[in-house]
PDB file of C-alpha atoms and ligand atoms in Angstrom:
ATOM      1  CA  UNK A  26       6.680   6.169   6.971  1.00 68.00           C
ATOM      2  CA  UNK A  27       9.420   4.890   9.220  1.00 75.00           C
ATOM      3  CA  UNK A  28       8.793   1.488   7.749  1.00 81.00           C
ATOM      4  CA  UNK A  29       8.883   2.816   4.211  1.00 85.00           C
ATOM      5  CA  UNK A  30      12.297   4.301   4.977  1.00 89.00           C
ATOM      6  CA  UNK A  31      13.475   0.968   6.352  1.00 92.00           C
ATOM      7  CA  UNK A  32      12.256  -0.918   3.308  1.00 92.00           C
ATOM      8  CA  UNK A  33      14.060   1.550   1.012  1.00 95.00           C
ATOM      9  CA  UNK A  34      17.278   1.062   2.976  1.00 96.00           C
ATOM     10  CA  UNK A  35      16.941  -2.685   2.888  1.00 97.00           C
ATOM     11  CA  UNK A  36      16.409  -2.675  -0.878  1.00 97.00           C
ATOM     12  CA  UNK A  37      19.253  -0.240  -1.505  1.00 97.00           C
ATOM     13  CA  UNK A  38      21.649  -2.287   0.626  1.00 97.00           C
ATOM     14  CA  UNK A  39      20.645  -5.499  -1.114  1.00 97.00           C
ATOM     15  CA  UNK A  40      21.159  -3.959  -4.562  1.00 97.00           C
ATOM     16  CA  UNK A  41      24.514  -2.483  -3.492  1.00 97.00           C
ATOM     17  CA  UNK A  42      25.650  -5.851  -2.163  1.00 97.00           C
ATOM     18  CA  UNK A  43      24.879  -7.292  -5.589  1.00 96.00           C
ATOM     19  CA  UNK A  44      27.242  -4.727  -7.069  1.00 95.00           C
ATOM     20  CA  UNK A  45      24.789  -2.158  -8.416  1.00 96.00           C
ATOM     21  CA  UNK A  46      25.149   1.582  -8.158  1.00 93.00           C
ATOM     22  CA  UNK A  47      22.080   2.755  -6.334  1.00 96.00           C
ATOM     23  CA  UNK A  48      20.363   6.082  -6.564  1.00 96.00           C
ATOM     24  CA  UNK A  49      17.779   7.488  -4.173  1.00 97.00           C
ATOM     25  CA  UNK A  50      15.103   9.709  -5.674  1.00 97.00           C
ATOM     26  CA  UNK A  51      13.198  11.659  -3.033  1.00 97.00           C
ATOM     27  CA  UNK A  52       9.874  13.371  -3.565  1.00 96.00           C
ATOM     28  CA  UNK A  53       7.417  15.180  -1.309  1.00 94.00           C
ATOM     29  CA  UNK A  54       4.127  13.593  -0.295  1.00 93.00           C
ATOM     30  CA  UNK A  55       1.036  14.981   1.415  1.00 91.00           C
ATOM     31  CA  UNK A  56       0.555  14.976   5.188  1.00 94.00           C
ATOM     32  CA  UNK A  57      -0.634  11.842   6.881  1.00 92.00           C
ATOM     33  CA  UNK A  58      -2.923  11.376   9.847  1.00 96.00           C
ATOM     34  CA  UNK A  59      -2.347   8.083  11.584  1.00 95.00           C
ATOM     35  CA  UNK A  60      -4.382   6.661  14.427  1.00 97.00           C
ATOM     36  CA  UNK A  61      -2.854   4.312  16.927  1.00 97.00           C
ATOM     37  CA  UNK A  62      -4.937   1.700  18.715  1.00 98.00           C
ATOM     38  CA  UNK A  63      -3.344   0.070  21.743  1.00 97.00           C
ATOM     39  CA  UNK A  64      -4.775  -2.981  23.519  1.00 96.00           C
ATOM     40  CA  UNK A  65      -4.427  -3.855  27.198  1.00 94.00           C
ATOM     41  CA  UNK A  66      -1.536  -6.225  26.477  1.00 94.00           C
ATOM     42  CA  UNK A  67       0.370  -3.554  24.540  1.00 95.00           C
ATOM     43  CA  UNK A  68      -0.554  -4.801  21.049  1.00 95.00           C
ATOM     44  CA  UNK A  69      -0.635  -1.826  18.710  1.00 95.00           C
ATOM     45  CA  UNK A  70      -2.508  -1.377  15.454  1.00 96.00           C
ATOM     46  CA  UNK A  71      -2.434   1.545  13.083  1.00 95.00           C
ATOM     47  CA  UNK A  72      -5.452   2.969  11.299  1.00 96.00           C
ATOM     48  CA  UNK A  73      -6.248   6.065   9.296  1.00 96.00           C
ATOM     49  CA  UNK A  74      -7.349   9.006  11.480  1.00 98.00           C
ATOM     50  CA  UNK A  75      -9.750  11.701  10.383  1.00 98.00           C
ATOM     51  CA  UNK A  76      -7.968  15.086  10.378  1.00 97.00           C
ATOM     52  CA  UNK A  77     -11.260  16.532  11.651  1.00 97.00           C
ATOM     53  CA  UNK A  78     -11.300  14.267  14.701  1.00 97.00           C
ATOM     54  CA  UNK A  79      -9.148  14.538  17.793  1.00 97.00           C
ATOM     55  CA  UNK A  80      -5.466  14.450  16.851  1.00 97.00           C
ATOM     56  CA  UNK A  81      -3.563  14.130  20.083  1.00 97.00           C
ATOM     57  CA  UNK A  82      -0.958  12.165  22.054  1.00 96.00           C
ATOM     58  CA  UNK A  83      -3.302  12.195  25.025  1.00 97.00           C
ATOM     59  CA  UNK A  84      -4.938   8.758  24.911  1.00 97.00           C
ATOM     60  CA  UNK A  85      -8.670   8.228  24.840  1.00 98.00           C
ATOM     61  CA  UNK A  86      -9.124   5.045  26.824  1.00 98.00           C
ATOM     62  CA  UNK A  87     -12.444   3.227  26.878  1.00 98.00           C
ATOM     63  CA  UNK A  88     -14.253  -0.013  26.253  1.00 98.00           C
ATOM     64  CA  UNK A  89     -15.062  -0.698  22.631  1.00 98.00           C
ATOM     65  CA  UNK A  90     -18.525  -1.851  21.610  1.00 97.00           C
ATOM     66  CA  UNK A  91     -19.801  -3.014  18.261  1.00 97.00           C
ATOM     67  CA  UNK A  92     -22.875  -1.244  16.984  1.00 97.00           C
ATOM     68  CA  UNK A  93     -25.261  -3.042  14.652  1.00 94.00           C
ATOM     69  CA  UNK A  94     -28.076  -1.578  12.607  1.00 93.00           C
ATOM     70  CA  UNK A  95     -26.876   1.901  13.506  1.00 94.00           C
ATOM     71  CA  UNK A  96     -28.358   1.536  16.977  1.00 96.00           C
ATOM     72  CA  UNK A  97     -26.298   4.029  18.960  1.00 96.00           C
ATOM     73  CA  UNK A  98     -28.475   3.806  22.111  1.00 94.00           C
ATOM     74  CA  UNK A  99     -25.815   2.519  24.516  1.00 93.00           C
ATOM     75  CA  UNK A 100     -22.588   4.054  23.357  1.00 97.00           C
ATOM     76  CA  UNK A 101     -22.061   6.743  25.982  1.00 97.00           C
ATOM     77  CA  UNK A 102     -18.438   6.796  27.118  1.00 98.00           C
ATOM     78  CA  UNK A 103     -17.584   3.924  24.793  1.00 98.00           C
ATOM     79  CA  UNK A 104     -15.466   3.596  21.673  1.00 98.00           C
ATOM     80  CA  UNK A 105     -17.856   2.661  18.906  1.00 98.00           C
ATOM     81  CA  UNK A 106     -16.953   0.119  16.258  1.00 98.00           C
ATOM     82  CA  UNK A 107     -19.352   0.214  13.332  1.00 98.00           C
ATOM     83  CA  UNK A 108     -19.272  -1.086   9.770  1.00 97.00           C
ATOM     84  CA  UNK A 109     -19.132   2.081   7.668  1.00 96.00           C
ATOM     85  CA  UNK A 110     -22.128   2.989   5.601  1.00 94.00           C
ATOM     86  CA  UNK A 111     -21.921   2.693   1.836  1.00 90.00           C
ATOM     87  CA  UNK A 112     -21.292   6.356   1.075  1.00 93.00           C
ATOM     88  CA  UNK A 113     -19.295   9.138   2.696  1.00 96.00           C
ATOM     89  CA  UNK A 114     -22.574  10.846   3.606  1.00 97.00           C
ATOM     90  CA  UNK A 115     -23.721   7.622   5.289  1.00 97.00           C
ATOM     91  CA  UNK A 116     -20.674   7.299   7.477  1.00 97.00           C
ATOM     92  CA  UNK A 117     -20.641  10.998   8.346  1.00 98.00           C
ATOM     93  CA  UNK A 118     -24.143  10.445   9.605  1.00 97.00           C
ATOM     94  CA  UNK A 119     -23.016   7.429  11.652  1.00 98.00           C
ATOM     95  CA  UNK A 120     -20.210   9.467  13.224  1.00 98.00           C
ATOM     96  CA  UNK A 121     -22.605  12.325  14.037  1.00 97.00           C
ATOM     97  CA  UNK A 122     -25.073   9.935  15.645  1.00 97.00           C
ATOM     98  CA  UNK A 123     -22.402   8.192  17.710  1.00 98.00           C
ATOM     99  CA  UNK A 124     -21.048  11.496  18.952  1.00 97.00           C
ATOM    100  CA  UNK A 125     -24.520  12.817  19.673  1.00 97.00           C
ATOM    101  CA  UNK A 126     -25.039   9.723  21.827  1.00 97.00           C
ATOM    102  CA  UNK A 127     -21.834  10.436  23.777  1.00 97.00           C
ATOM    103  CA  UNK A 128     -19.294   8.083  22.171  1.00 98.00           C
ATOM    104  CA  UNK A 129     -15.680   8.506  23.341  1.00 98.00           C
ATOM    105  CA  UNK A 130     -14.311   7.505  19.947  1.00 98.00           C
ATOM    106  CA  UNK A 131     -15.455   6.045  16.640  1.00 98.00           C
ATOM    107  CA  UNK A 132     -13.844   3.319  14.568  1.00 98.00           C
ATOM    108  CA  UNK A 133     -15.402   2.916  11.135  1.00 98.00           C
ATOM    109  CA  UNK A 134     -14.776  -0.538   9.724  1.00 97.00           C
ATOM    110  CA  UNK A 135     -14.097  -0.808   5.994  1.00 95.00           C
ATOM    111  CA  UNK A 136     -16.392  -3.186   4.224  1.00 91.00           C
ATOM    112  CA  UNK A 137     -15.568  -5.823   1.638  1.00 78.00           C
ATOM    113  CA  UNK A 138     -14.807  -4.151  -1.662  1.00 70.00           C
ATOM    114  CA  UNK A 139     -16.695  -4.605  -4.894  1.00 64.00           C
ATOM    115  CA  UNK A 140     -14.180  -7.108  -6.254  1.00 65.00           C
ATOM    116  CA  UNK A 141     -14.280  -9.185  -3.077  1.00 66.00           C
ATOM    117  CA  UNK A 142     -11.115  -7.493  -1.830  1.00 73.00           C
ATOM    118  CA  UNK A 143     -10.859  -6.614   1.853  1.00 78.00           C
ATOM    119  CA  UNK A 144     -11.374  -2.940   2.531  1.00 86.00           C
ATOM    120  CA  UNK A 145      -8.297  -1.174   3.856  1.00 87.00           C
ATOM    121  CA  UNK A 146      -7.628   1.514   6.435  1.00 92.00           C
ATOM    122  CA  UNK A 147      -8.756   5.012   5.458  1.00 94.00           C
ATOM    123  CA  UNK A 148      -8.925   8.584   6.716  1.00 96.00           C
ATOM    124  CA  UNK A 149     -12.590   9.359   7.348  1.00 97.00           C
ATOM    125  CA  UNK A 150     -13.565  12.548   5.571  1.00 97.00           C
ATOM    126  CA  UNK A 151     -15.709  14.681   7.884  1.00 97.00           C
ATOM    127  CA  UNK A 152     -17.204  18.112   7.363  1.00 95.00           C
ATOM    128  CA  UNK A 153     -17.401  18.984  11.044  1.00 95.00           C
ATOM    129  CA  UNK A 154     -14.670  19.059  13.651  1.00 96.00           C
ATOM    130  CA  UNK A 155     -15.067  16.723  16.584  1.00 97.00           C
ATOM    131  CA  UNK A 156     -13.269  16.441  19.865  1.00 96.00           C
ATOM    132  CA  UNK A 157     -12.995  12.652  19.780  1.00 97.00           C
ATOM    133  CA  UNK A 158     -10.840  10.372  17.637  1.00 98.00           C
ATOM    134  CA  UNK A 159     -12.495   9.067  14.474  1.00 98.00           C
ATOM    135  CA  UNK A 160     -10.555   6.276  12.775  1.00 98.00           C
ATOM    136  CA  UNK A 161     -10.935   4.267   9.561  1.00 97.00           C
ATOM    137  CA  UNK A 162     -10.063   0.595  10.134  1.00 96.00           C
ATOM    138  CA  UNK A 163      -9.484  -2.111   7.565  1.00 93.00           C
ATOM    139  CA  UNK A 164     -12.169  -4.740   7.206  1.00 94.00           C
ATOM    140  CA  UNK A 165      -9.994  -7.350   8.892  1.00 91.00           C
ATOM    141  CA  UNK A 166      -9.213  -5.059  11.858  1.00 94.00           C
ATOM    142  CA  UNK A 167     -12.946  -4.841  12.490  1.00 96.00           C
ATOM    143  CA  UNK A 168     -13.407  -8.604  12.228  1.00 95.00           C
ATOM    144  CA  UNK A 169     -10.529  -9.319  14.612  1.00 95.00           C
ATOM    145  CA  UNK A 170     -11.869  -6.778  17.082  1.00 97.00           C
ATOM    146  CA  UNK A 171     -15.309  -8.373  16.998  1.00 97.00           C
ATOM    147  CA  UNK A 172     -13.801 -11.831  17.553  1.00 97.00           C
ATOM    148  CA  UNK A 173     -11.937 -10.581  20.586  1.00 96.00           C
ATOM    149  CA  UNK A 174     -15.007  -8.790  21.938  1.00 96.00           C
ATOM    150  CA  UNK A 175     -16.922 -12.053  21.830  1.00 96.00           C
ATOM    151  CA  UNK A 176     -14.354 -13.521  24.221  1.00 95.00           C
ATOM    152  CA  UNK A 177     -13.940 -10.651  26.627  1.00 95.00           C
ATOM    153  CA  UNK A 178     -14.408  -6.976  27.371  1.00 96.00           C
ATOM    154  CA  UNK A 179     -11.922  -5.068  25.226  1.00 97.00           C
ATOM    155  CA  UNK A 180     -10.495  -1.761  26.300  1.00 98.00           C
ATOM    156  CA  UNK A 181      -8.610   0.350  23.808  1.00 98.00           C
ATOM    157  CA  UNK A 182      -6.414   3.374  24.017  1.00 98.00           C
ATOM    158  CA  UNK A 183      -6.589   5.707  21.022  1.00 98.00           C
ATOM    159  CA  UNK A 184      -4.115   8.403  20.024  1.00 98.00           C
ATOM    160  CA  UNK A 185      -3.573  10.097  16.683  1.00 98.00           C
ATOM    161  CA  UNK A 186      -0.708  11.906  15.038  1.00 96.00           C
ATOM    162  CA  UNK A 187      -0.339  14.380  12.200  1.00 97.00           C
ATOM    163  CA  UNK A 188       2.791  13.825  10.096  1.00 93.00           C
ATOM    164  CA  UNK A 189       3.891  16.712   7.893  1.00 94.00           C
ATOM    165  CA  UNK A 190       6.812  17.577   5.553  1.00 92.00           C
ATOM    166  CA  UNK A 191       6.866  13.984   4.440  1.00 92.00           C
ATOM    167  CA  UNK A 192       9.184  12.577   1.855  1.00 94.00           C
ATOM    168  CA  UNK A 193       8.970   9.299   0.052  1.00 94.00           C
ATOM    169  CA  UNK A 194      11.673   7.675  -2.028  1.00 96.00           C
ATOM    170  CA  UNK A 195      12.291   5.625  -5.157  1.00 97.00           C
ATOM    171  CA  UNK A 196      15.342   3.368  -5.117  1.00 98.00           C
ATOM    172  CA  UNK A 197      16.920   2.936  -8.527  1.00 98.00           C
ATOM    173  CA  UNK A 198      19.594   0.499  -9.715  1.00 98.00           C
ATOM    174  CA  UNK A 199      20.805   0.510 -13.310  1.00 95.00           C
ATOM    175  CA  UNK A 200      22.476  -2.186 -15.361  1.00 94.00           C
ATOM    176  CA  UNK A 201      23.837  -0.644 -18.523  1.00 92.00           C
ATOM    177  CA  UNK A 202      23.489  -2.400 -21.863  1.00 93.00           C
ATOM    178  CA  UNK A 203      26.556  -4.389 -22.948  1.00 90.00           C
ATOM    179  CA  UNK A 204      27.272  -1.986 -25.755  1.00 85.00           C
ATOM    180  CA  UNK A 205      25.985   1.392 -24.966  1.00 74.00           C
ATOM    181  CA  UNK A 206      24.684   2.882 -28.158  1.00 79.00           C
ATOM    182  CA  UNK A 207      22.590   6.001 -28.379  1.00 75.00           C
ATOM    183  CA  UNK A 208      19.472   4.054 -29.173  1.00 78.00           C
ATOM    184  CA  UNK A 209      19.929   1.175 -26.712  1.00 86.00           C
ATOM    185  CA  UNK A 210      16.492   0.356 -25.357  1.00 94.00           C
ATOM    186  CA  UNK A 211      15.677   0.119 -21.719  1.00 96.00           C
ATOM    187  CA  UNK A 212      13.558  -2.345 -19.747  1.00 97.00           C
ATOM    188  CA  UNK A 213      12.276  -1.393 -16.310  1.00 97.00           C
ATOM    189  CA  UNK A 214      11.415  -3.829 -13.587  1.00 97.00           C
ATOM    190  CA  UNK A 215       9.681  -1.872 -10.860  1.00 95.00           C
ATOM    191  CA  UNK A 216       7.874  -2.833  -7.686  1.00 96.00           C
ATOM    192  CA  UNK A 217       6.371  -0.589  -5.037  1.00 96.00           C
ATOM    193  CA  UNK A 218       7.931  -0.953  -1.615  1.00 95.00           C
ATOM    194  CA  UNK A 219       5.335   0.901   0.470  1.00 93.00           C
ATOM    195  CA  UNK A 220       2.260  -0.566   2.081  1.00 89.00           C
ATOM    196  CA  UNK A 221      -1.015   0.802   3.397  1.00 84.00           C
ATOM    197  CA  UNK A 222      -1.367   2.035   6.984  1.00 83.00           C
ATOM    198  CA  UNK A 223      -1.995  -0.847   9.362  1.00 81.00           C
ATOM    199  CA  UNK A 224      -0.713  -3.625   7.090  1.00 82.00           C
ATOM    200  CA  UNK A 225       2.739  -5.235   7.048  1.00 82.00           C
ATOM    201  CA  UNK A 226       2.717  -5.446   3.242  1.00 87.00           C
ATOM    202  CA  UNK A 227       3.986  -9.011   3.047  1.00 86.00           C
ATOM    203  CA  UNK A 228       2.136  -9.813  -0.163  1.00 86.00           C
ATOM    204  CA  UNK A 229       1.432  -6.245  -1.236  1.00 88.00           C
ATOM    205  CA  UNK A 230       4.192  -5.688  -2.007  1.00 93.00           C
ATOM    206  CA  UNK A 231       7.210  -7.323  -0.375  1.00 94.00           C
ATOM    207  CA  UNK A 232       6.444 -10.186  -2.772  1.00 94.00           C
ATOM    208  CA  UNK A 233       6.907  -7.992  -5.843  1.00 95.00           C
ATOM    209  CA  UNK A 234      10.055  -6.436  -4.366  1.00 97.00           C
ATOM    210  CA  UNK A 235      11.399  -9.915  -3.644  1.00 97.00           C
ATOM    211  CA  UNK A 236      10.893 -10.907  -7.253  1.00 96.00           C
ATOM    212  CA  UNK A 237      12.596  -7.728  -8.418  1.00 97.00           C
ATOM    213  CA  UNK A 238      15.614  -8.258  -6.132  1.00 97.00           C
ATOM    214  CA  UNK A 239      15.965 -11.863  -7.247  1.00 97.00           C
ATOM    215  CA  UNK A 240      15.929 -10.828 -10.898  1.00 96.00           C
ATOM    216  CA  UNK A 241      18.493  -8.125 -10.107  1.00 97.00           C
ATOM    217  CA  UNK A 242      20.687 -10.838  -8.598  1.00 97.00           C
ATOM    218  CA  UNK A 243      20.280 -13.188 -11.559  1.00 97.00           C
ATOM    219  CA  UNK A 244      20.755 -10.518 -14.248  1.00 96.00           C
ATOM    220  CA  UNK A 245      23.920  -9.204 -12.615  1.00 94.00           C
ATOM    221  CA  UNK A 246      25.762 -12.154 -14.123  1.00 91.00           C
ATOM    222  CA  UNK A 247      24.559 -11.613 -17.684  1.00 93.00           C
ATOM    223  CA  UNK A 248      25.424  -9.203 -20.437  1.00 93.00           C
ATOM    224  CA  UNK A 249      22.265  -7.748 -21.869  1.00 93.00           C
ATOM    225  CA  UNK A 250      21.751  -5.790 -25.036  1.00 93.00           C
ATOM    226  CA  UNK A 251      19.248  -3.579 -23.253  1.00 94.00           C
ATOM    227  CA  UNK A 252      19.697  -1.369 -20.255  1.00 95.00           C
ATOM    228  CA  UNK A 253      17.884  -2.790 -17.244  1.00 96.00           C
ATOM    229  CA  UNK A 254      16.529  -0.618 -14.476  1.00 97.00           C
ATOM    230  CA  UNK A 255      15.400  -2.071 -11.173  1.00 98.00           C
ATOM    231  CA  UNK A 256      13.229   0.440  -9.345  1.00 98.00           C
ATOM    232  CA  UNK A 257      11.505   0.195  -5.987  1.00 97.00           C
ATOM    233  CA  UNK A 258       8.787   2.843  -6.073  1.00 97.00           C
ATOM    234  CA  UNK A 259       7.593   4.677  -2.960  1.00 95.00           C
ATOM    235  CA  UNK A 260       4.040   5.763  -2.147  1.00 92.00           C
ATOM    236  CA  UNK A 261       2.223   3.631  -4.683  1.00 91.00           C
ATOM    237  CA  UNK A 262      -0.684   3.154  -2.319  1.00 88.00           C
ATOM    238  CA  UNK A 263      -1.214   6.898  -2.124  1.00 87.00           C
ATOM    239  CA  UNK A 264      -1.826   7.180  -5.857  1.00 89.00           C
ATOM    240  CA  UNK A 265       1.208   5.794  -7.742  1.00 93.00           C
ATOM    241  CA  UNK A 266       3.153   8.815  -6.506  1.00 94.00           C
ATOM    242  CA  UNK A 267       6.632   7.319  -6.850  1.00 95.00           C
ATOM    243  CA  UNK A 268       6.067   6.052 -10.369  1.00 96.00           C
ATOM    244  CA  UNK A 269       4.464   9.318 -11.435  1.00 96.00           C
ATOM    245  CA  UNK A 270       7.350  11.316  -9.999  1.00 97.00           C
ATOM    246  CA  UNK A 271       9.870   9.083 -11.734  1.00 98.00           C
ATOM    247  CA  UNK A 272       8.204   9.561 -15.111  1.00 97.00           C
ATOM    248  CA  UNK A 273       7.824  13.311 -14.579  1.00 96.00           C
ATOM    249  CA  UNK A 274      11.594  13.634 -14.123  1.00 97.00           C
ATOM    250  CA  UNK A 275      12.400  11.975 -17.451  1.00 97.00           C
ATOM    251  CA  UNK A 276      13.134  13.828 -20.663  1.00 96.00           C
ATOM    252  CA  UNK A 277      11.195  12.833 -23.763  1.00 96.00           C
ATOM    253  CA  UNK A 278      14.354  11.175 -25.055  1.00 93.00           C
ATOM    254  CA  UNK A 279      14.640   9.060 -21.925  1.00 94.00           C
ATOM    255  CA  UNK A 280      10.988   8.118 -22.144  1.00 96.00           C
ATOM    256  CA  UNK A 281      11.436   7.032 -25.744  1.00 95.00           C
ATOM    257  CA  UNK A 282      14.197   4.617 -24.739  1.00 95.00           C
ATOM    258  CA  UNK A 283      11.846   2.624 -22.526  1.00 96.00           C
ATOM    259  CA  UNK A 284      10.689  -0.475 -24.309  1.00 95.00           C
ATOM    260  CA  UNK A 285       8.866  -2.332 -21.566  1.00 96.00           C
ATOM    261  CA  UNK A 286       7.924  -1.888 -17.913  1.00 96.00           C
ATOM    262  CA  UNK A 287       7.174  -4.861 -15.670  1.00 95.00           C
ATOM    263  CA  UNK A 288       5.567  -4.068 -12.332  1.00 94.00           C
ATOM    264  CA  UNK A 289       5.012  -7.173 -10.189  1.00 92.00           C
ATOM    265  CA  UNK A 290       2.442  -6.581  -7.477  1.00 91.00           C
ATOM    266  CA  UNK A 291       1.110  -9.221  -5.081  1.00 88.00           C
ATOM    267  CA  UNK A 292       2.818 -12.222  -6.625  1.00 86.00           C
ATOM    268  CA  UNK A 293       2.802 -14.373  -3.484  1.00 84.00           C
ATOM    269  CA  UNK A 294      -0.878 -14.769  -2.890  1.00 74.00           C
ATOM    270  CA  UNK A 295      -1.967 -17.558  -0.555  1.00 70.00           C
ATOM    271  CA  UNK A 296      -5.095 -18.280  -2.561  1.00 69.00           C
ATOM    272  CA  UNK A 297      -5.664 -21.908  -3.342  1.00 70.00           C
ATOM    273  CA  UNK A 298      -4.491 -23.016  -6.733  1.00 66.00           C
ATOM    274  CA  UNK A 299      -3.067 -19.664  -7.723  1.00 66.00           C
ATOM    275  CA  UNK A 300      -2.524 -20.663 -11.326  1.00 70.00           C
ATOM    276  CA  UNK A 301      -3.447 -17.353 -12.920  1.00 73.00           C
ATOM    277  CA  UNK A 302      -1.119 -14.474 -13.409  1.00 75.00           C
ATOM    278  CA  UNK A 303      -3.135 -11.337 -14.022  1.00 79.00           C
ATOM    279  CA  UNK A 304      -1.439  -8.820 -16.247  1.00 82.00           C
ATOM    280  CA  UNK A 305      -2.999  -5.378 -16.340  1.00 86.00           C
ATOM    281  CA  UNK A 306      -1.985  -2.894 -19.013  1.00 90.00           C
ATOM    282  CA  UNK A 307      -2.636   0.857 -19.204  1.00 88.00           C
ATOM    283  CA  UNK A 308      -5.072   0.495 -22.099  1.00 91.00           C
ATOM    284  CA  UNK A 309      -6.336  -3.019 -21.370  1.00 88.00           C
ATOM    285  CA  UNK A 310      -4.636  -4.403 -24.473  1.00 91.00           C
ATOM    286  CA  UNK A 311      -2.016  -7.011 -25.097  1.00 90.00           C
ATOM    287  CA  UNK A 312       1.509  -5.608 -25.352  1.00 92.00           C
ATOM    288  CA  UNK A 313       5.174  -6.593 -25.234  1.00 92.00           C
ATOM    289  CA  UNK A 314       4.947  -7.129 -21.445  1.00 91.00           C
ATOM    290  CA  UNK A 315       1.938  -9.460 -21.553  1.00 90.00           C
ATOM    291  CA  UNK A 316       3.347 -11.255 -24.609  1.00 90.00           C
ATOM    292  CA  UNK A 317       6.755 -11.904 -23.101  1.00 89.00           C
ATOM    293  CA  UNK A 318       5.204 -12.893 -19.764  1.00 86.00           C
ATOM    294  CA  UNK A 319       2.915 -15.361 -21.527  1.00 84.00           C
ATOM    295  CA  UNK A 320       5.831 -16.736 -23.548  1.00 86.00           C
ATOM    296  CA  UNK A 321       7.921 -17.181 -20.406  1.00 84.00           C
ATOM    297  CA  UNK A 322       5.050 -19.005 -18.716  1.00 80.00           C
ATOM    298  CA  UNK A 323       4.642 -21.262 -21.734  1.00 82.00           C
ATOM    299  CA  UNK A 324       8.393 -22.042 -21.739  1.00 85.00           C
ATOM    300  CA  UNK A 325       8.072 -23.109 -18.117  1.00 79.00           C
ATOM    301  CA  UNK A 326       5.139 -25.274 -19.063  1.00 74.00           C
ATOM    302  CA  UNK A 327       3.268 -23.794 -16.138  1.00 66.00           C
ATOM    303  CA  UNK A 328       0.745 -21.538 -17.717  1.00 59.00           C
ATOM    304  CA  UNK A 329      -1.451 -21.519 -20.720  1.00 56.00           C
ATOM    305  CA  UNK A 330      -1.193 -18.413 -22.786  1.00 54.00           C
ATOM    306  CA  UNK A 331      -3.726 -15.853 -21.688  1.00 52.00           C
ATOM    307  CA  UNK A 332      -6.720 -15.171 -23.853  1.00 48.00           C
ATOM    308  CA  UNK A 333      -7.798 -11.598 -24.490  1.00 44.00           C
TER     309      UNK A 333
HETATM  310 ZN1   ZN B 413       0.380  -3.167  -4.473  1.00 72.72          ZN
END
């Protein structure tokens, strides 16, 4: 949340320095429970914490061990790292077993998602209250921990915090159409500026924000016959909250003026030969955004036109 605030400030300052009037649009978001994992050398990671686990500043300090095949025989006094079971019921069962066996803390590792994507941090949903911290780690957190545990004994210090009365923010810059008529259309270029807990958000989505800021810089020098809006949305990762709030605040008339919305997300992937640009649309069909993106790619000679 602190980081989301910083990113909003950075974006607003950049847009202001380009000469735009910038508006902040605040909206409330649900409480967050964030677990903090500190290593012996002071390295700190963030994970999702279960609200039903121990939420406290008082650290739980113990050695972490990796449990395979749900064999919780030797976990007494230890922080358990375990790949989460496939369903919520499965991982609740894992947590119950670990606690029954005397674990000092539980870290559930996300697994690789169905589309091959790395699982992210999460807040374990438990039905019972426990007196130990129960965290949801990203897949990669779990892998890094295991790597380190192969080298040496790893001791961790776990604390967790409940954040309430949270606000998130959209940052909005407008470039009015050259001639402002009543029916001037509007094009929105939006990119979310938040990230998930425990990730710096370099690709998802500082890359999209970077593209948006660069286009804001370039377009500042042009007269356009459409109004352009550059919007950095907050809290996308929590369910498109910023974008939903933005739309909810518009009148029907304002909605009708919108002709196209471009939302770059993860445009700086480090995959080999990233020659595909994936364009998702609300109804899965071709539209003005996919058409104009394909045309632009063709003009650059970089991309073939997508097939549908
Ligand atoms: Zn994203």
